[in-house]
Coordinates of N, CA and C in Angstrom, one line a residue:
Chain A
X1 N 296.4 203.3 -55.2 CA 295.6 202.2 -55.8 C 294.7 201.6 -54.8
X2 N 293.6 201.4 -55.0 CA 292.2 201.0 -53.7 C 292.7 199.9 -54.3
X3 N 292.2 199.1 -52.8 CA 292.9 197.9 -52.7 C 291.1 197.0 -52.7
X4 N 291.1 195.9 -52.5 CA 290.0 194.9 -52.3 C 288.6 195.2 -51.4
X5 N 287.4 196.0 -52.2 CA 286.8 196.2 -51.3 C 285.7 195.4 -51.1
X6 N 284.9 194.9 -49.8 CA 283.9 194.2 -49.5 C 283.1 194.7 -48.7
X7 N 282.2 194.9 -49.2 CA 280.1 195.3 -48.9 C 279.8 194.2 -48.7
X8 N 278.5 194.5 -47.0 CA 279.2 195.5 -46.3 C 280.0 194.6 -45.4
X9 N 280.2 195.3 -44.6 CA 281.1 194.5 -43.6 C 280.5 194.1 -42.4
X10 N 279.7 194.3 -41.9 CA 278.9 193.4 -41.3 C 277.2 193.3 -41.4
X11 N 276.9 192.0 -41.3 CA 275.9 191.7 -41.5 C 275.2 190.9 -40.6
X12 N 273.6 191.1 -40.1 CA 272.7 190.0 -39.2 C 271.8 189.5 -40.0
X13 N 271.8 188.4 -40.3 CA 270.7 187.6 -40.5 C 269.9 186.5 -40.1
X14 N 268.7 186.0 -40.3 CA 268.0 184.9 -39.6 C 267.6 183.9 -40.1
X15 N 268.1 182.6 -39.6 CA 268.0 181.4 -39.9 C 266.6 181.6 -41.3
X16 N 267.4 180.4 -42.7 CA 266.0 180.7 -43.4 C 266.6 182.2 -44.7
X17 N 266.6 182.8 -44.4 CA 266.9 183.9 -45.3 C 268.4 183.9 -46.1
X18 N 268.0 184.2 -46.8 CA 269.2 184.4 -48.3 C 270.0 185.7 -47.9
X19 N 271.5 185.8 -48.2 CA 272.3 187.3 -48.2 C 272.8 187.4 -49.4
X20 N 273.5 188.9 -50.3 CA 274.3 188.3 -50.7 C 275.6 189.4 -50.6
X21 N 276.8 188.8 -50.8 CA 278.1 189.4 -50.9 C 278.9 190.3 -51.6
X22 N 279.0 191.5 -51.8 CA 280.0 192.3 -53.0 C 281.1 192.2 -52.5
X23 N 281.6 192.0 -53.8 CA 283.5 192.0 -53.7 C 284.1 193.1 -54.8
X24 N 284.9 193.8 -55.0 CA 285.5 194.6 -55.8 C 286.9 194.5 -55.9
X25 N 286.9 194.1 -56.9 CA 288.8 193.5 -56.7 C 289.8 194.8 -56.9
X26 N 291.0 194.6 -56.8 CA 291.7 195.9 -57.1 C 291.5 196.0 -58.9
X27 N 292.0 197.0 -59.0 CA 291.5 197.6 -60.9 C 292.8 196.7 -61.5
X28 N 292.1 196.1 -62.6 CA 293.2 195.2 -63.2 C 292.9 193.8 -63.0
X29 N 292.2 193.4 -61.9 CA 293.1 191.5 -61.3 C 291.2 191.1 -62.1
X30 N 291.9 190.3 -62.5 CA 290.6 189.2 -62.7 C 290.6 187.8 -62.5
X31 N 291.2 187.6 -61.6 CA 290.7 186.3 -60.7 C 290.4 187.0 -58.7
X32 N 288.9 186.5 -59.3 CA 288.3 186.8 -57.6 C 288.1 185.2 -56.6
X33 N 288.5 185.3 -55.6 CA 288.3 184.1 -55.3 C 287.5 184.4 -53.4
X34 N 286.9 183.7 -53.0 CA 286.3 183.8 -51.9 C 286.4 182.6 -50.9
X35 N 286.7 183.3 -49.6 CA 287.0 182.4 -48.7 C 285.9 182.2 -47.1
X36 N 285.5 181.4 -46.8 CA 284.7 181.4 -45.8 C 286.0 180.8 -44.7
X37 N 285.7 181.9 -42.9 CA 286.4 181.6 -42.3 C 285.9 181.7 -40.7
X38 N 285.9 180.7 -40.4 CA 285.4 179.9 -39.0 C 286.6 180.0 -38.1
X39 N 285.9 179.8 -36.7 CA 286.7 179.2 -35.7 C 287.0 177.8 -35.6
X40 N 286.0 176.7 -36.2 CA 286.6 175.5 -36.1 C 287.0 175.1 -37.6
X41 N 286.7 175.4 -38.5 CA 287.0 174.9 -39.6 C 288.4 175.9 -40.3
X42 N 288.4 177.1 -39.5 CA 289.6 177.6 -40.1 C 288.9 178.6 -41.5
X43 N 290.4 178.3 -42.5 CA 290.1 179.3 -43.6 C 289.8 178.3 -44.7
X44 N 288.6 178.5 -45.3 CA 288.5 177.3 -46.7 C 287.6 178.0 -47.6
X45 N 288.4 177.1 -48.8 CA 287.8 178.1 -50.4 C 287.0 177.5 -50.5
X46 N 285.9 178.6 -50.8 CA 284.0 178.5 -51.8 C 284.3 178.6 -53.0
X47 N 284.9 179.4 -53.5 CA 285.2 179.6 -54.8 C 286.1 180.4 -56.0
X48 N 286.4 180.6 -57.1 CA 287.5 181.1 -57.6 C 286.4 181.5 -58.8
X49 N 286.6 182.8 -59.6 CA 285.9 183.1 -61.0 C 287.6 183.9 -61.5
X50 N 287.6 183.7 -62.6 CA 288.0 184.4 -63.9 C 287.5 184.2 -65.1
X51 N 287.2 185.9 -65.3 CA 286.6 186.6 -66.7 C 284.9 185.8 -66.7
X52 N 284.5 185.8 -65.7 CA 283.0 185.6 -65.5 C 282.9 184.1 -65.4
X53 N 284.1 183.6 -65.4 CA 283.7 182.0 -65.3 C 283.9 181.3 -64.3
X54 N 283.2 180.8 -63.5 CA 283.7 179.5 -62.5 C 284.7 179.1 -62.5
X55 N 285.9 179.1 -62.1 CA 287.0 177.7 -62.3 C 287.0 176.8 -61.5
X56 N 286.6 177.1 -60.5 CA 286.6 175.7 -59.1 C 285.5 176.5 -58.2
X57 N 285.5 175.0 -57.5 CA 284.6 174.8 -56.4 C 285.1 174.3 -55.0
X58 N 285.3 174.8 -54.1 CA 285.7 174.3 -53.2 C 284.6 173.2 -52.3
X59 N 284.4 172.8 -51.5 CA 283.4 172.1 -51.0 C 282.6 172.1 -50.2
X60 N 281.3 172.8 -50.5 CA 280.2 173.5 -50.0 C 278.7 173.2 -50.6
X61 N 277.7 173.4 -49.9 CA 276.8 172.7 -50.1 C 276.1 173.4 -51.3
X62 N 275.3 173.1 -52.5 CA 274.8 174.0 -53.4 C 274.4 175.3 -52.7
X63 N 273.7 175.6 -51.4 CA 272.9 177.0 -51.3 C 274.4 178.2 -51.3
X64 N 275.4 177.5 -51.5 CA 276.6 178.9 -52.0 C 276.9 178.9 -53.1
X65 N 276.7 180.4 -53.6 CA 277.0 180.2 -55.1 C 277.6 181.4 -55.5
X66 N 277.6 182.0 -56.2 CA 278.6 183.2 -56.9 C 278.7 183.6 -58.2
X67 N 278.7 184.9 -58.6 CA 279.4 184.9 -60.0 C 280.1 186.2 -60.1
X68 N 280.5 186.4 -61.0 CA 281.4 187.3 -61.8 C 280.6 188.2 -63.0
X69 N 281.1 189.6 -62.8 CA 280.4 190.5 -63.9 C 281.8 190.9 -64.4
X70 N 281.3 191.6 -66.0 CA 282.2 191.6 -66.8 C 283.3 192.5 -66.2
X71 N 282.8 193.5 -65.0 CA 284.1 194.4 -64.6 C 284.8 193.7 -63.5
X72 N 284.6 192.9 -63.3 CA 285.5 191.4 -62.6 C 285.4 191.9 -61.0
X73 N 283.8 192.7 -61.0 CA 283.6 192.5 -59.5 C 282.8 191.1 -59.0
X74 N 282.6 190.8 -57.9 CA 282.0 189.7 -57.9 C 280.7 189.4 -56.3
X75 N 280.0 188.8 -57.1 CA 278.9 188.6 -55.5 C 278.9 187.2 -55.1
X76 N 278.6 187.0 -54.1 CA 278.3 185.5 -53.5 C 277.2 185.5 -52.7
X77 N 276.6 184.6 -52.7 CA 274.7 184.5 -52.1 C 275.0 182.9 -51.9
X78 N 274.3 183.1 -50.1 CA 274.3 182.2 -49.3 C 272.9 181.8 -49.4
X79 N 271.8 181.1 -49.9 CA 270.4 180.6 -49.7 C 270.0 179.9 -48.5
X80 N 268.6 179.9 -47.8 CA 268.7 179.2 -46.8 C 269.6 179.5 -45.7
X81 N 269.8 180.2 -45.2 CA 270.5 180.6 -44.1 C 270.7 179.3 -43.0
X82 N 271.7 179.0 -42.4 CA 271.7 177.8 -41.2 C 272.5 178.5 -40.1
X83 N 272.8 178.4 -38.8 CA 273.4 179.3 -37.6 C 274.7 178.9 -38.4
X84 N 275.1 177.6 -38.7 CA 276.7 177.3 -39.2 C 277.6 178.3 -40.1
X85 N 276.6 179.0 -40.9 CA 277.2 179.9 -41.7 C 277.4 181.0 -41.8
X86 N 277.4 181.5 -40.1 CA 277.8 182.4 -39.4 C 279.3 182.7 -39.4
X87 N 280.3 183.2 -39.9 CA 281.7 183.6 -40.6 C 282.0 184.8 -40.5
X88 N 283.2 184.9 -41.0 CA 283.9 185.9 -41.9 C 283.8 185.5 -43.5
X89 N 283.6 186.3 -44.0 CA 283.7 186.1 -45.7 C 284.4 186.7 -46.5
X90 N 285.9 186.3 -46.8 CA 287.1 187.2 -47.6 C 287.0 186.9 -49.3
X91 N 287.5 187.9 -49.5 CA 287.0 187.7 -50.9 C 288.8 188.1 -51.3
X92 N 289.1 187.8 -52.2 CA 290.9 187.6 -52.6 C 290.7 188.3 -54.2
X93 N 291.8 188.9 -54.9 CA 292.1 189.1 -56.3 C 292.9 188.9 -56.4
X94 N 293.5 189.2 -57.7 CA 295.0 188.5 -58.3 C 294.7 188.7 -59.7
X95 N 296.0 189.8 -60.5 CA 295.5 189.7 -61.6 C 295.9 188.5 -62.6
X96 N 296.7 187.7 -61.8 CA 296.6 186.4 -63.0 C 296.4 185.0 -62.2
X97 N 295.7 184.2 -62.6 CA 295.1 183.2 -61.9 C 296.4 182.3 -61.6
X98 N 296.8 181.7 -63.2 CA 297.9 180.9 -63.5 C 298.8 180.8 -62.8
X99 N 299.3 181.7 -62.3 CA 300.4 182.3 -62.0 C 300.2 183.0 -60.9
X100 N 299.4 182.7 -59.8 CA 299.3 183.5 -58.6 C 300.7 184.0 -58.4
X101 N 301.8 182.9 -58.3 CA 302.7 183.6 -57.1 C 303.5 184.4 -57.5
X102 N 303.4 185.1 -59.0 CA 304.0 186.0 -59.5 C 303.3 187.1 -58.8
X103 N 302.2 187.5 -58.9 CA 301.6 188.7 -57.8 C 300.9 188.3 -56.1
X104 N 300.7 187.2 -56.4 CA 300.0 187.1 -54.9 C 298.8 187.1 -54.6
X105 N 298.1 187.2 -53.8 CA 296.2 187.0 -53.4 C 296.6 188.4 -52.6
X106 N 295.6 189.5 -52.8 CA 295.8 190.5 -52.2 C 293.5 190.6 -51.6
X107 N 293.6 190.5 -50.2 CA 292.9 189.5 -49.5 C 291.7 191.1 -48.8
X108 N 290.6 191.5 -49.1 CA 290.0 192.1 -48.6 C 289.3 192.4 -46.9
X109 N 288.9 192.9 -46.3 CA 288.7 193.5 -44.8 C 287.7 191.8 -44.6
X110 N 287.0 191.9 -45.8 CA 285.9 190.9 -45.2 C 284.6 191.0 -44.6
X111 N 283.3 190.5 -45.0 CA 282.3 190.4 -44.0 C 282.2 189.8 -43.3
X112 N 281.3 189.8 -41.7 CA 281.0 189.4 -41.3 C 279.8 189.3 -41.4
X113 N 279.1 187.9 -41.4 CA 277.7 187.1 -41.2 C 278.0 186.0 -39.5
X114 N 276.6 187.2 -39.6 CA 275.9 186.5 -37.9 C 274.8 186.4 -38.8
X115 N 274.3 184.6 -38.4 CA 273.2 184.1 -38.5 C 271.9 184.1 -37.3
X116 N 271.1 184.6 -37.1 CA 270.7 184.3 -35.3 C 269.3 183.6 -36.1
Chain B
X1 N 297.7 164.3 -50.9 CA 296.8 165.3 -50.9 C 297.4 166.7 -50.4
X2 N 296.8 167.7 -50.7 CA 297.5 168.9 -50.1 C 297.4 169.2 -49.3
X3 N 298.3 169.9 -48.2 CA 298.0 170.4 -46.7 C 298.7 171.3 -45.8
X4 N 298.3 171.7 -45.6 CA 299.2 173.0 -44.6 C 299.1 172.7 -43.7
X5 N 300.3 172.2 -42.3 CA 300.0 172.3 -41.1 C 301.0 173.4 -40.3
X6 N 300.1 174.4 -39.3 CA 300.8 174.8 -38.7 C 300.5 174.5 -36.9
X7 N 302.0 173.8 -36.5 CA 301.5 173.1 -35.5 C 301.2 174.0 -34.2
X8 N 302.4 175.0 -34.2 CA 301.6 175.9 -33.1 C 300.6 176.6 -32.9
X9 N 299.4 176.5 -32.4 CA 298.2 177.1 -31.9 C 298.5 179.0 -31.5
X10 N 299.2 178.5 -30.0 CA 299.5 180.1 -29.8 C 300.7 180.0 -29.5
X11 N 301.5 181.5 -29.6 CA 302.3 181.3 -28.9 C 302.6 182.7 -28.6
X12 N 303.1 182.9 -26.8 CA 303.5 184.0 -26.3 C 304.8 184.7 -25.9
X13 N 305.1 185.6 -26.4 CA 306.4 186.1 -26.3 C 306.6 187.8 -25.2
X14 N 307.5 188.0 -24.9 CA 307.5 189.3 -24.3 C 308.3 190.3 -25.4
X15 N 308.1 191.2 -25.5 CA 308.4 192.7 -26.7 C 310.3 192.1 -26.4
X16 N 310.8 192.0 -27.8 CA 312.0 192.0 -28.0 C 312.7 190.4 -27.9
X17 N 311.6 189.5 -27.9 CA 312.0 188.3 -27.9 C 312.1 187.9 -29.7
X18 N 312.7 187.0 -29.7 CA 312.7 186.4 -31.1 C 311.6 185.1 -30.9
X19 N 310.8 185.6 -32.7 CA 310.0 184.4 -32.3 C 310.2 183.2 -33.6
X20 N 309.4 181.9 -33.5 CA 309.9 181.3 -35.4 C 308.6 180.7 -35.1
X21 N 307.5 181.1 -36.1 CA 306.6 180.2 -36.7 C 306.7 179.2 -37.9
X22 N 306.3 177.8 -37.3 CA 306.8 176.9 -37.7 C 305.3 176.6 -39.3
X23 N 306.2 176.2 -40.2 CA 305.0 175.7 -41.7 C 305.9 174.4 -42.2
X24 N 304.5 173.3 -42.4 CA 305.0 172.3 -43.1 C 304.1 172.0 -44.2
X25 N 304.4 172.0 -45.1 CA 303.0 171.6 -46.2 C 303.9 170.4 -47.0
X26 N 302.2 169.8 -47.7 CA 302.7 168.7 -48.6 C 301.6 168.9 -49.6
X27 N 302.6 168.8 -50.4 CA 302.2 168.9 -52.4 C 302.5 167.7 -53.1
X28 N 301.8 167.5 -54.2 CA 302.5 166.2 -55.0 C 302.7 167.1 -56.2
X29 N 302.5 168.8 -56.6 CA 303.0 169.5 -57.6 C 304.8 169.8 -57.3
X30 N 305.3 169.8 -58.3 CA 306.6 170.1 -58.4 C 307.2 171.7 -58.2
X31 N 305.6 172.2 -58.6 CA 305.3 174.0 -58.7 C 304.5 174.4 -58.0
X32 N 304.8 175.1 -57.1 CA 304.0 175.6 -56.2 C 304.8 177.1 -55.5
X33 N 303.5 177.4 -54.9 CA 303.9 178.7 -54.4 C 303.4 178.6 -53.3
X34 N 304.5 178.9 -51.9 CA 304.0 179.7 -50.4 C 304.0 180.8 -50.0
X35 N 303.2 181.0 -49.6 CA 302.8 183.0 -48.9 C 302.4 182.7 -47.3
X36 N 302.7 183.6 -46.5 CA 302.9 184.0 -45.1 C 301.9 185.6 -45.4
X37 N 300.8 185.2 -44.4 CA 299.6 186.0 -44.4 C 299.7 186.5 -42.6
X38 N 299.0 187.8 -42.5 CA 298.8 188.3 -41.1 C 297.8 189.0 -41.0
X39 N 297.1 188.7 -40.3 CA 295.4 188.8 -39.5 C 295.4 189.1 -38.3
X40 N 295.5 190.7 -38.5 CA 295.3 191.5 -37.3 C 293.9 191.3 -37.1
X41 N 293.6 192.0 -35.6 CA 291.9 191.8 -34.8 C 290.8 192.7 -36.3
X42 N 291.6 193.5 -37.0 CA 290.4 194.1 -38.2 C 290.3 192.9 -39.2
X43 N 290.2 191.8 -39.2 CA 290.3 191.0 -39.9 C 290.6 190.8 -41.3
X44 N 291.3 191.8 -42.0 CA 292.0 192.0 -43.1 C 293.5 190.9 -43.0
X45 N 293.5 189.7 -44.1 CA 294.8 188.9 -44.3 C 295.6 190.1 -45.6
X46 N 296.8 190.2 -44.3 CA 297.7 191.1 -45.0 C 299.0 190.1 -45.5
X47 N 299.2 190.8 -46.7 CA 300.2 189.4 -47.3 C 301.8 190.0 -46.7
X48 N 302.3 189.2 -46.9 CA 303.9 189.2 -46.0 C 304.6 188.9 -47.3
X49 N 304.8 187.5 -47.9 CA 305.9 187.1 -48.8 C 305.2 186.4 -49.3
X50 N 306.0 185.6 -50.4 CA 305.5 184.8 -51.1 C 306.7 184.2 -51.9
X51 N 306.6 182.5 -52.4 CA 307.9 181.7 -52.4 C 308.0 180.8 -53.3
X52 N 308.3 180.8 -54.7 CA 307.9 179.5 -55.3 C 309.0 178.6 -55.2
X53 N 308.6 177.3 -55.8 CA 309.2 176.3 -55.4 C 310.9 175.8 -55.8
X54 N 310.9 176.7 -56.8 CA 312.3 177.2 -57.2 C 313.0 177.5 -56.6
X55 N 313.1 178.7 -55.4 CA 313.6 179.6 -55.1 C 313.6 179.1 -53.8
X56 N 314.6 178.2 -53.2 CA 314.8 178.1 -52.0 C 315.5 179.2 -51.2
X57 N 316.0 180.5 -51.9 CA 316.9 181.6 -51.2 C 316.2 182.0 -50.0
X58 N 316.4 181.9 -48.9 CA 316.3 182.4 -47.7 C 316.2 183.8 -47.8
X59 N 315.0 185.0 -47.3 CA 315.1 185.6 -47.1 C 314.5 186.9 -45.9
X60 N 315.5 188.1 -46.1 CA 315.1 189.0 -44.5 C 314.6 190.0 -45.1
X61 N 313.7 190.5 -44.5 CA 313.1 191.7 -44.9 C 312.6 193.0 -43.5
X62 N 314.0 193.5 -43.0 CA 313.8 194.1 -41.8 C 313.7 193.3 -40.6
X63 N 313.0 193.4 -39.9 CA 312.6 192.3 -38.6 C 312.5 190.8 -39.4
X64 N 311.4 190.7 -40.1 CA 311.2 188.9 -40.6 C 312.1 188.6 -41.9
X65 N 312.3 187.1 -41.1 CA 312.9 186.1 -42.1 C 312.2 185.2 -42.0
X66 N 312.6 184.3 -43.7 CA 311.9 183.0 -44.2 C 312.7 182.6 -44.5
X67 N 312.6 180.9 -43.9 CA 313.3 179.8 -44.0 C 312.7 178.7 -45.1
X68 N 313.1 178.7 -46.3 CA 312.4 177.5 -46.9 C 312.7 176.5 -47.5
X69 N 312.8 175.3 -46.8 CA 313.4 174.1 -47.2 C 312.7 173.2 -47.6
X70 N 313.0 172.5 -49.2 CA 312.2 171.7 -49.8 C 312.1 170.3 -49.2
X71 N 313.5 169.9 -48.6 CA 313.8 168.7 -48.1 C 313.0 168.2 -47.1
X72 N 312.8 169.5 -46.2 CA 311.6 169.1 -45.0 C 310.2 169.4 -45.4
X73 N 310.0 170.0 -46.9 CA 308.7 170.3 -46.8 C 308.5 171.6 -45.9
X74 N 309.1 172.6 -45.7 CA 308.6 173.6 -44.5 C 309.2 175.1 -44.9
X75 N 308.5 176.0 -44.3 CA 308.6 176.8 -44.6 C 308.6 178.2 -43.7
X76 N 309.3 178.1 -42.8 CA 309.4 179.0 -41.4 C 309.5 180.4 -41.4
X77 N 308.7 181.6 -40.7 CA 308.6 182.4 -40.5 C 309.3 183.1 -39.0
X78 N 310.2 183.7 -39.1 CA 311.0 184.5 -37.8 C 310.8 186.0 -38.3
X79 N 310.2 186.6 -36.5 CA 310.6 187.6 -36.2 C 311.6 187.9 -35.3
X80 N 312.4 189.0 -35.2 CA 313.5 189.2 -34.7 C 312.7 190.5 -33.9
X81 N 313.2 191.0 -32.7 CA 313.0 191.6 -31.9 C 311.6 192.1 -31.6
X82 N 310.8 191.6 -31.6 CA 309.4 191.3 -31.6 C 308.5 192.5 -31.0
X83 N 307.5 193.0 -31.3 CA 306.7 194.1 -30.9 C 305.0 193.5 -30.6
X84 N 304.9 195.0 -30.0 CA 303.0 194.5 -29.3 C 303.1 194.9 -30.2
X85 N 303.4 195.3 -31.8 CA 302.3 195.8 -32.9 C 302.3 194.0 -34.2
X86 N 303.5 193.4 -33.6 CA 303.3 192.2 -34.3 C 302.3 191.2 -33.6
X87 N 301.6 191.7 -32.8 CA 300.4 190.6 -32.2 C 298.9 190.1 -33.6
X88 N 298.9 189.0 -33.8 CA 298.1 189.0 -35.1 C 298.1 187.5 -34.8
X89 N 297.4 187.0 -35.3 CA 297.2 185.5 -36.3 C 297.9 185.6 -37.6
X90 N 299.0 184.9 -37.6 CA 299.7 183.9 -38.7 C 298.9 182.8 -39.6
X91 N 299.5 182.9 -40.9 CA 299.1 182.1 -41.6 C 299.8 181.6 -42.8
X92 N 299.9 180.9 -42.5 CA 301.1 180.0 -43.7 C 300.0 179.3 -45.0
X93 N 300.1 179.6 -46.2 CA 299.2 179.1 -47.1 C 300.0 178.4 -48.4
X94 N 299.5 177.7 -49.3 CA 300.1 176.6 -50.5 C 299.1 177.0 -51.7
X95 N 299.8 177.3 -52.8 CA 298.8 177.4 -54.0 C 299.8 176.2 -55.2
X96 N 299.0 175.5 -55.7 CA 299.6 174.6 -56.5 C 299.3 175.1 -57.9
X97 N 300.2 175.3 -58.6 CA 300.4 175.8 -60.1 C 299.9 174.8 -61.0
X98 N 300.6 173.4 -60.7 CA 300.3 172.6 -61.7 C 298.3 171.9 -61.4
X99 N 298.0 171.6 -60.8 CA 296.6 171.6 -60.5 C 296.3 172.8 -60.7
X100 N 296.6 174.2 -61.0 CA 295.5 174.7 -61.3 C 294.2 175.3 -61.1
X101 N 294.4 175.2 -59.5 CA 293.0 175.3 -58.9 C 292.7 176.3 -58.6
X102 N 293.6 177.4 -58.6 CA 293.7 178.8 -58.2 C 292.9 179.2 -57.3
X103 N 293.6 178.4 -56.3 CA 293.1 178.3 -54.5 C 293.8 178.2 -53.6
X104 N 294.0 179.0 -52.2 CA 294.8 178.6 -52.1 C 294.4 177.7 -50.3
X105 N 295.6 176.7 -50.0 CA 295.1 175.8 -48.9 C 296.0 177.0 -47.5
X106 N 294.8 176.5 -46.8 CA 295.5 177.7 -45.6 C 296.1 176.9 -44.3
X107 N 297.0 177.1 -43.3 CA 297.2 176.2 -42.1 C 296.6 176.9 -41.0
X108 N 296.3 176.3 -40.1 CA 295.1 176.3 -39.3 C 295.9 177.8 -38.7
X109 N 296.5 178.6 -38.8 CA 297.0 179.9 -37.9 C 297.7 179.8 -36.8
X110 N 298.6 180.3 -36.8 CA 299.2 180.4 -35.6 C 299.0 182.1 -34.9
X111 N 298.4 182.0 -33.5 CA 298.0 183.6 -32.7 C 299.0 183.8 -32.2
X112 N 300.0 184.6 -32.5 CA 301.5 185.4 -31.7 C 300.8 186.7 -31.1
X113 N 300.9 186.6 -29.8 CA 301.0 187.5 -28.4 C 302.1 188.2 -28.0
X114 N 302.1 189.6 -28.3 CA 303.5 190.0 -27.7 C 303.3 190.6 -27.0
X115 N 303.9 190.5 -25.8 CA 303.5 191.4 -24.3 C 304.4 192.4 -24.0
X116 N 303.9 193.8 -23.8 CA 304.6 194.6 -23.2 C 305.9 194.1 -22.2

């Protein structure tokens, strides 16, 4: 069973410019959730979709945004580029939201974004 | 409010030492679920266990055990005879069932070193 894949895995960009994210969940899960992950701030949620819909927001400035297509893969697009939002970018599945801890977050390689 | 702390930053051990990574979180959900994550240098969070709030049973799975006591709030990770292949960043995480947020909160990592 392929597990959580994320395109591509690393990335350069420059201050100013827009990227955006693929996520491919494992076959089945339809809650995608995405995590941005720093050295000073640590690990913190951008976002959660199931069945193409937003459910939360974690706390991030509008130029992050995201959505969900009906085969419950998912992209995320950073607008406006800033050096800050230079990371790792993990993208998580799960095939039941409700109920994570009956299966768990099964947590992808991740991009890396260098902003220069 | 919700929170993960993990207090130890790093911590270094020599091959065959016992180690205990320490987790304390606080919830105001009654339901909740803990998971113990590992982030090797390929930056993939690889899941370990997972615990809901029911299930205070203590358990070993080979080398690692989990300690989880509702009274302290905590939720301890031990490895027993310790290897250079368990060198990674720890991560102790909280997903709250009754919020709903289907997110999960992460503690700042703990980096275990194990030295030849």
């Amino acid at each position: 069973k392929a597990g959580v894949t994320q395109t591509p895995r690393y990335l350069i960009k420059t201050r100013g410019q827009q990227v955006t994210l693929s996520c491919s969940p494992i076959s089945g899960h339809r809650s995608v959730s995405w995590y941005q992950q720093t050295p000073g701030q640590g690990l913190q949620f951008l976002f959660e979709y199931f069945s193409e819909t937003q459910r939360n927001k974690g706390n991030f400035p509008g130029r992050f945004s995201g959505r969900q297509f009906s085969n419950s893969r998912s992209e995320m697009n950073v607008s406006t580029l800033e050096l800050g939002d230079s990371a790792l970018y993990l993208c998580a599945s799960s095939p039941d939201r409700v109920r994570p801890g009956n299966y768990g977050y099964t947590f992808g390689s991740g991009t890396r974004l260098t902003v220069v | 409010a919700q929170k993960v702390t993990q207090a130890q930053t790093e911590i270094s051990v020599v091959e065959k030492e016992d180690v205990t990574l320490d987790c304390v979180y606080e919830t105001r959900d009654t339901t909740y679920y803990l998971f113990w994550y590992k982030q090797p240098p390929s930056g993939e969070l690889v899941f370990l266990i997972r615990r809901n709030s029911f299930d205070e049973q203590n358990e070993i799975s080979g080398r690692y055990s989990w300690n989880f006591q509702k009274s302290t709030s905590s939720f301890n990770f031990t490895i027993t005879a310790s290897q250079v292949v368990d060198s990674a960043v720890y991560f102790c995480a909280l997903s709250e069932a009754e919020s709903n947020t289907g997110k999960l909160i992460f503690g700042q990592g703990t980096t275990l070193q194990v030295k030849p």
